[in-house]
């Protein structure tokens, strides 16, 4: 099985420092370590990345077309604005799970709409950083189910 790519959008590099009352105290490096440990348990390879730039995220999704079996993506603020990220995901054939650390539906109305949800096979929101682990388990079971 090709690696699972976990992609993160803008400001998630500040996880742990940024609005901890909303996003918690764990850093993105902590999240990556927890995902890597779960991936090892599940016997899958992982690629974990973050960018603050929309075009860079589009290019990460293009790279995943050949390199990844599935994508877990927290597009952060681009969730609510980016047709380009939606189009890139529509050009990817494997499972896609969208993750939000916070419950976007409990927040401002501009966070209630997601372009990415038009493509995602599943959406996890409001489960904190554990959402990444849930998403990883889900893509592995989708891939194993064929
Ligand atoms: C987020 C929710 C988005 O609305 C926000 O812009 C983020 C993070 C989340 O993980 O809860 O940056 O995707």
CSV table of C-alpha atoms and ligand atoms in Angstrom, one decimal:
chain,number,residue,atom,x,y,z
A,1,UNK,CA,0.0,0.0,0.0
A,2,UNK,CA,1.3,3.5,-0.8
A,3,UNK,CA,1.7,5.9,2.1
A,4,UNK,CA,-1.2,7.9,3.5
A,5,UNK,CA,-0.7,11.6,3.1
A,6,UNK,CA,-1.9,13.8,6.0
A,7,UNK,CA,-2.0,17.4,4.8
A,8,UNK,CA,-2.5,20.5,6.9
A,9,UNK,CA,-3.4,24.0,5.9
A,10,UNK,CA,-2.6,27.5,7.1
A,11,UNK,CA,-1.8,28.4,10.7
A,12,UNK,CA,-1.7,24.8,11.8
A,13,UNK,CA,2.1,25.2,12.2
A,14,UNK,CA,1.1,27.3,15.2
A,15,UNK,CA,-1.0,24.5,16.8
A,16,UNK,CA,-0.5,24.5,20.6
A,17,UNK,CA,0.3,28.3,20.6
A,18,UNK,CA,-2.7,29.5,18.6
A,19,UNK,CA,-6.0,29.9,20.4
A,20,UNK,CA,-5.4,26.9,22.7
A,21,UNK,CA,-8.9,27.3,24.1
A,22,UNK,CA,-10.2,26.3,20.6
A,23,UNK,CA,-7.4,24.0,19.3
A,24,UNK,CA,-5.8,22.6,22.4
A,25,UNK,CA,-2.2,22.6,23.7
A,26,UNK,CA,-0.7,19.9,21.4
A,27,UNK,CA,1.7,21.0,18.7
A,28,UNK,CA,1.5,19.8,15.1
A,29,UNK,CA,4.7,17.8,15.8
A,30,UNK,CA,2.9,16.1,18.7
A,31,UNK,CA,0.0,15.2,16.3
A,32,UNK,CA,2.5,13.9,13.7
A,33,UNK,CA,4.1,11.7,16.3
A,34,UNK,CA,0.7,10.3,17.4
A,35,UNK,CA,-0.2,9.6,13.8
A,36,UNK,CA,3.1,8.0,13.1
A,37,UNK,CA,2.7,5.7,16.1
A,38,UNK,CA,-0.8,4.7,15.0
A,39,UNK,CA,0.4,4.2,11.4
A,40,UNK,CA,3.1,1.9,12.7
A,41,UNK,CA,0.5,-0.1,14.7
A,42,UNK,CA,-1.7,-0.3,11.6
A,43,UNK,CA,1.2,-1.3,9.4
A,44,UNK,CA,0.9,1.7,7.0
A,45,UNK,CA,3.4,4.3,5.9
A,46,UNK,CA,2.7,8.0,6.5
A,47,UNK,CA,3.7,11.3,4.9
A,48,UNK,CA,2.8,14.4,7.1
A,49,UNK,CA,3.0,17.9,5.7
A,50,UNK,CA,1.8,21.5,6.4
A,51,UNK,CA,1.7,24.7,4.3
A,52,UNK,CA,0.4,28.2,4.8
A,53,UNK,CA,0.1,28.6,1.0
A,54,UNK,CA,-2.9,27.5,-1.1
A,55,UNK,CA,-0.9,26.7,-4.2
A,56,UNK,CA,1.6,24.6,-2.2
A,57,UNK,CA,-1.3,22.6,-0.9
A,58,UNK,CA,-2.7,22.1,-4.4
A,59,UNK,CA,0.8,20.9,-5.4
A,60,UNK,CA,0.9,18.5,-2.4
A,61,UNK,CA,-2.4,17.0,-3.6
A,62,UNK,CA,-1.1,16.7,-7.2
A,63,UNK,CA,1.9,14.8,-5.8
A,64,UNK,CA,-0.4,12.5,-3.9
A,65,UNK,CA,-2.0,11.4,-7.2
A,66,UNK,CA,1.0,9.1,-7.7
A,67,UNK,CA,2.5,8.9,-4.3
A,68,UNK,CA,-0.5,8.3,-1.9
A,69,UNK,CA,-3.1,5.7,-1.4
A,70,UNK,CA,-5.4,8.1,0.6
A,71,UNK,CA,-5.5,11.7,1.9
A,72,UNK,CA,-6.4,13.0,5.3
A,73,UNK,CA,-6.6,16.8,5.0
A,74,UNK,CA,-7.2,19.6,7.4
A,75,UNK,CA,-7.4,22.5,4.9
A,76,UNK,CA,-7.9,25.0,7.8
A,77,UNK,CA,-9.3,28.3,6.6
A,78,UNK,CA,-9.0,27.2,2.9
A,79,UNK,CA,-11.8,24.7,3.7
A,80,UNK,CA,-14.2,27.6,3.5
A,81,UNK,CA,-12.7,29.4,0.5
A,82,UNK,CA,-10.8,27.2,-1.9
A,83,UNK,CA,-12.3,25.9,-5.1
A,84,UNK,CA,-8.6,25.2,-6.2
A,85,UNK,CA,-8.2,22.7,-3.3
A,86,UNK,CA,-11.5,21.1,-4.1
A,87,UNK,CA,-10.6,20.8,-7.8
A,88,UNK,CA,-7.2,19.2,-6.9
A,89,UNK,CA,-8.9,16.7,-4.6
A,90,UNK,CA,-11.4,15.9,-7.4
A,91,UNK,CA,-8.3,14.8,-9.5
A,92,UNK,CA,-7.2,12.4,-6.7
A,93,UNK,CA,-8.7,8.9,-6.9
A,94,UNK,CA,-8.3,7.4,-3.4
A,95,UNK,CA,-10.2,8.0,-0.2
A,96,UNK,CA,-10.2,11.5,1.2
A,97,UNK,CA,-11.2,12.3,4.8
A,98,UNK,CA,-11.6,16.0,6.0
A,99,UNK,CA,-10.6,16.7,9.5
A,100,UNK,CA,-11.3,19.8,11.7
A,101,UNK,CA,-9.9,19.9,15.2
A,102,UNK,CA,-12.8,22.2,16.3
A,103,UNK,CA,-16.4,21.7,15.7
A,104,UNK,CA,-16.8,24.2,12.9
A,105,UNK,CA,-20.6,23.9,13.1
A,106,UNK,CA,-20.6,25.3,16.6
A,107,UNK,CA,-18.6,28.4,15.4
A,108,UNK,CA,-19.1,31.4,13.1
A,109,UNK,CA,-21.5,30.8,10.1
A,110,UNK,CA,-18.7,31.3,7.6
A,111,UNK,CA,-17.1,28.1,8.9
A,112,UNK,CA,-20.3,26.1,8.3
A,113,UNK,CA,-19.6,25.7,4.5
A,114,UNK,CA,-16.8,23.5,3.2
A,115,UNK,CA,-15.8,23.2,-0.4
A,116,UNK,CA,-13.7,20.2,0.5
A,117,UNK,CA,-16.8,18.3,1.9
A,118,UNK,CA,-18.1,18.2,-1.7
A,119,UNK,CA,-15.2,15.7,-2.3
A,120,UNK,CA,-14.5,14.2,1.1
A,121,UNK,CA,-15.6,10.6,1.7
A,122,UNK,CA,-15.9,11.5,5.4
A,123,UNK,CA,-15.7,14.5,7.7
A,124,UNK,CA,-14.5,14.6,11.3
A,125,UNK,CA,-15.0,17.8,13.2
A,126,UNK,CA,-14.9,18.7,16.9
A,127,UNK,CA,-13.0,15.6,18.1
A,128,UNK,CA,-9.8,17.6,18.8
A,129,UNK,CA,-6.5,16.3,17.5
A,130,UNK,CA,-7.9,12.8,18.0
A,131,UNK,CA,-9.8,13.5,14.8
A,132,UNK,CA,-6.6,12.8,12.8
A,133,UNK,CA,-6.3,9.3,14.4
A,134,UNK,CA,-9.9,8.6,13.7
A,135,UNK,CA,-9.4,9.7,10.1
A,136,UNK,CA,-6.3,7.5,9.8
A,137,UNK,CA,-8.2,4.5,11.0
A,138,UNK,CA,-11.0,5.2,8.6
A,139,UNK,CA,-8.9,5.5,5.5
A,140,UNK,CA,-7.1,2.3,6.4
A,141,UNK,CA,-10.4,0.4,6.8
A,142,UNK,CA,-11.6,1.9,3.5
A,143,UNK,CA,-8.4,0.9,1.7
A,144,UNK,CA,-8.5,-2.6,3.2
A,145,UNK,CA,-12.1,-3.1,2.3
A,146,UNK,CA,-10.9,-2.4,-1.3
B,1,LIG,C1,-9.9,24.3,11.5
B,1,LIG,C2,-11.2,25.1,11.4
B,1,LIG,C3,-11.1,26.2,10.4
B,1,LIG,O1,-12.4,26.9,10.3
B,1,LIG,C4,-10.0,27.1,10.8
B,1,LIG,O2,-9.9,28.2,9.8
B,1,LIG,C5,-8.7,26.5,11.1
B,1,LIG,C6,-8.7,25.1,11.7
B,1,LIG,C7,-10.0,23.2,12.6
B,1,LIG,O3,-9.1,22.3,12.5
B,1,LIG,O4,-10.8,23.2,13.5
B,1,LIG,O5,-7.7,27.0,10.8
B,1,LIG,O6,-9.8,23.6,10.2
